Amino acid sequence: MNDFLKNLRSNQGYQQQKQYPQKHKNTRNDSKGKNSNQKDGSDAVKVLLEELAPAIKQFLEKVADNQERMVAAHEKKVELLEKIEGNIPEYFRYATGFRKQSRRRNIDERKQKILDMIKKLRDENMTYEEVAEYLDKNNVPTFSGRGRWHAQTIHRLYMYYP
């Protein structure tokens, strides 16, 4: 083994690979010149485009047709969603975050002032519980004139009387 390593280090016994000369074949016909090669290439591109033009046109027509179908389907979807929304019962709207519409009751000025106060406090990012505490601290009477304000009551009033 030592002899092998000595020979390897001193390049003795190491045969170099033969270097073969590289032969290049000249594939270009020099008699034609550069301009004739460019003309042949551009002619080939023109022929190729002429052959592909009908297929490209057909493809683009299919894409346009598919886009029209997608638009029509989207319009139908929007119409159906509008119909569905119009037929959702109130309890589903409430559960999904829709604000309930006003019950159209006659509200006197005192109650309207309280409702406006609740809306203003809610717009200031106060929670329902904080609004109830605020009304109690400021001795704002409930609609019945009895009892105290509760977060659930504030929530109902805020949802029913926007």
One Martini backbone bead per residue (centre of mass of N, CA, C, O) as a GRO file, in nm:
protein
  162
    1MET     BB    1   0.057   0.063  -0.020
    2ASN     BB    2   0.296   0.258  -0.005
    3ASP     BB    3   0.380   0.237  -0.300
    4PHE     BB    4   0.125   0.351  -0.416
    5LEU     BB    5   0.142   0.632  -0.278
    6LYS     BB    6   0.416   0.714  -0.390
    7ASN     BB    7   0.335   0.698  -0.687
    8LEU     BB    8   0.102   0.897  -0.670
    9ARG     BB    9   0.267   1.144  -0.565
   10SER     BB   10   0.497   1.119  -0.805
   11ASN     BB   11   0.357   1.012  -1.077
   12GLN     BB   12   0.418   0.725  -1.075
   13GLY     BB   13   0.237   0.520  -1.280
   14TYR     BB   14   0.089   0.753  -1.404
   15GLN     BB   15  -0.152   0.779  -1.644
   16GLN     BB   16  -0.231   0.971  -1.883
   17GLN     BB   17  -0.456   1.091  -2.059
   18LYS     BB   18  -0.562   1.117  -2.361
   19GLN     BB   19  -0.548   1.369  -2.595
   20TYR     BB   20  -0.801   1.471  -2.793
   21PRO     BB   21  -0.879   1.617  -3.062
   22GLN     BB   22  -1.090   1.862  -3.158
   23LYS     BB   23  -1.368   1.824  -3.367
   24HIS     BB   24  -1.517   2.046  -3.596
   25LYS     BB   25  -1.810   2.099  -3.749
   26ASN     BB   26  -1.924   2.269  -4.025
   27THR     BB   27  -2.267   2.343  -4.072
   28ARG     BB   28  -2.216   2.593  -4.223
   29ASN     BB   29  -2.286   2.759  -4.513
   30ASP     BB   30  -2.081   3.001  -4.643
   31SER     BB   31  -2.228   3.072  -4.917
   32LYS     BB   32  -2.490   3.211  -4.797
   33GLY     BB   33  -2.486   3.357  -4.535
   34LYS     BB   34  -2.652   3.545  -4.304
   35ASN     BB   35  -2.911   3.655  -4.449
   36SER     BB   36  -3.022   3.383  -4.546
   37ASN     BB   37  -3.069   3.260  -4.262
   38GLN     BB   38  -3.272   3.473  -4.165
   39LYS     BB   39  -3.481   3.429  -4.382
   40ASP     BB   40  -3.539   3.133  -4.319
   41GLY     BB   41  -3.636   3.185  -4.028
   42SER     BB   42  -3.870   3.386  -4.091
   43ASP     BB   43  -4.019   3.196  -4.281
   44ALA     BB   44  -4.071   2.976  -4.072
   45VAL     BB   45  -4.237   3.153  -3.881
   46LYS     BB   46  -4.459   3.226  -4.077
   47VAL     BB   47  -4.553   2.941  -4.135
   48LEU     BB   48  -4.615   2.865  -3.845
   49LEU     BB   49  -4.827   3.089  -3.794
   50GLU     BB   50  -5.020   3.004  -4.023
   51GLU     BB   51  -5.072   2.720  -3.898
   52LEU     BB   52  -5.162   2.833  -3.598
   53ALA     BB   53  -5.391   3.042  -3.624
   54PRO     BB   54  -5.651   2.868  -3.605
   55ALA     BB   55  -5.590   2.750  -3.324
   56ILE     BB   56  -5.570   3.019  -3.173
   57LYS     BB   57  -5.850   3.122  -3.244
   58GLN     BB   58  -6.007   2.887  -3.115
   59PHE     BB   59  -5.898   2.923  -2.831
   60LEU     BB   60  -5.996   3.218  -2.785
   61GLU     BB   61  -6.295   3.153  -2.825
   62LYS     BB   62  -6.317   2.960  -2.583
   63VAL     BB   63  -6.233   3.162  -2.367
   64ALA     BB   64  -6.461   3.365  -2.417
   65ASP     BB   65  -6.693   3.167  -2.367
   66ASN     BB   66  -6.614   3.094  -2.076
   67GLN     BB   67  -6.638   3.382  -1.963
   68GLU     BB   68  -6.937   3.416  -2.023
   69ARG     BB   69  -7.028   3.181  -1.844
   70MET     BB   70  -6.913   3.290  -1.578
   71VAL     BB   71  -7.082   3.548  -1.569
   72ALA     BB   72  -7.359   3.412  -1.575
   73ALA     BB   73  -7.316   3.244  -1.318
   74HIS     BB   74  -7.266   3.483  -1.128
   75GLU     BB   75  -7.539   3.621  -1.169
   76LYS     BB   76  -7.709   3.385  -1.065
   77LYS     BB   77  -7.585   3.374  -0.786
   78VAL     BB   78  -7.668   3.657  -0.695
   79GLU     BB   79  -7.972   3.620  -0.727
   80LEU     BB   80  -8.000   3.383  -0.526
   81LEU     BB   81  -7.883   3.530  -0.279
   82GLU     BB   82  -8.102   3.748  -0.271
   83LYS     BB   83  -8.337   3.555  -0.228
   84ILE     BB   84  -8.235   3.423   0.028
   85GLU     BB   85  -8.209   3.678   0.202
   86GLY     BB   86  -8.520   3.749   0.184
   87ASN     BB   87  -8.588   3.443   0.335
   88ILE     BB   88  -8.466   3.494   0.604
   89PRO     BB   89  -8.501   3.448   0.908
   90GLU     BB   90  -8.448   3.632   1.185
   91TYR     BB   91  -8.285   3.421   1.356
   92PHE     BB   92  -8.061   3.387   1.138
   93ARG     BB   93  -7.963   3.675   1.119
   94TYR     BB   94  -7.880   3.701   1.410
   95ALA     BB   95  -7.670   3.460   1.409
   96THR     BB   96  -7.503   3.599   1.146
   97GLY     BB   97  -7.510   3.937   1.203
   98PHE     BB   98  -7.760   4.060   1.142
   99ARG     BB   99  -7.952   4.330   1.142
  100LYS     BB  100  -8.230   4.423   1.264
  101GLN     BB  101  -8.523   4.542   1.206
  102SER     BB  102  -8.738   4.755   1.267
  103ARG     BB  103  -9.060   4.751   1.436
  104ARG     BB  104  -9.221   5.024   1.408
  105ARG     BB  105  -9.250   5.181   1.658
  106ASN     BB  106  -9.359   5.401   1.876
  107ILE     BB  107  -9.135   5.661   1.973
  108ASP     BB  108  -9.051   5.848   2.208
  109GLU     BB  109  -8.833   6.090   2.302
  110ARG     BB  110  -8.707   5.949   2.546
  111LYS     BB  111  -8.637   5.682   2.404
  112GLN     BB  112  -8.472   5.805   2.172
  113LYS     BB  113  -8.248   5.921   2.351
  114ILE     BB  114  -8.155   5.649   2.461
  115LEU     BB  115  -8.090   5.518   2.189
  116ASP     BB  116  -7.879   5.731   2.107
  117MET     BB  117  -7.695   5.679   2.350
  118ILE     BB  118  -7.634   5.385   2.287
  119LYS     BB  119  -7.515   5.427   2.007
  120LYS     BB  120  -7.286   5.615   2.095
  121LEU     BB  121  -7.149   5.417   2.295
  122ARG     BB  122  -7.101   5.192   2.083
  123ASP     BB  123  -6.927   5.376   1.891
  124GLU     BB  124  -6.712   5.388   2.146
  125ASN     BB  125  -6.663   5.074   2.222
  126MET     BB  126  -6.876   4.972   2.407
  127THR     BB  127  -7.015   4.756   2.589
  128TYR     BB  128  -7.308   4.642   2.700
  129GLU     BB  129  -7.228   4.647   2.998
  130GLU     BB  130  -7.111   4.935   3.005
  131VAL     BB  131  -7.373   5.075   2.923
  132ALA     BB  132  -7.545   4.979   3.160
  133GLU     BB  133  -7.367   5.108   3.381
  134TYR     BB  134  -7.390   5.398   3.281
  135LEU     BB  135  -7.698   5.426   3.308
  136ASP     BB  136  -7.709   5.363   3.611
  137LYS     BB  137  -7.514   5.591   3.713
  138ASN     BB  138  -7.709   5.817   3.554
  139ASN     BB  139  -8.016   5.756   3.608
  140VAL     BB  140  -8.145   5.594   3.374
  141PRO     BB  141  -8.438   5.500   3.280
  142THR     BB  142  -8.626   5.268   3.201
  143PHE     BB  143  -8.895   5.205   3.008
  144SER     BB  144  -9.066   5.110   3.268
  145GLY     BB  145  -8.917   5.240   3.541
  146ARG     BB  146  -8.786   4.968   3.622
  147GLY     BB  147  -8.506   4.879   3.735
  148ARG     BB  148  -8.235   4.767   3.540
  149TRP     BB  149  -7.968   4.756   3.345
  150HIS     BB  150  -7.885   4.531   3.075
  151ALA     BB  151  -7.699   4.388   2.835
  152GLN     BB  152  -7.934   4.246   2.687
  153THR     BB  153  -8.106   4.498   2.648
  154ILE     BB  154  -7.901   4.660   2.488
  155HIS     BB  155  -7.874   4.460   2.259
  156ARG     BB  156  -8.166   4.464   2.161
  157LEU     BB  157  -8.189   4.766   2.109
  158TYR     BB  158  -7.952   4.781   1.905
  159MET     BB  159  -8.075   4.571   1.700
  160TYR     BB  160  -8.383   4.687   1.665
  161TYR     BB  161  -8.269   5.009   1.699
  162PRO     BB  162  -8.063   5.162   1.471
   0.00000   0.00000   0.00000
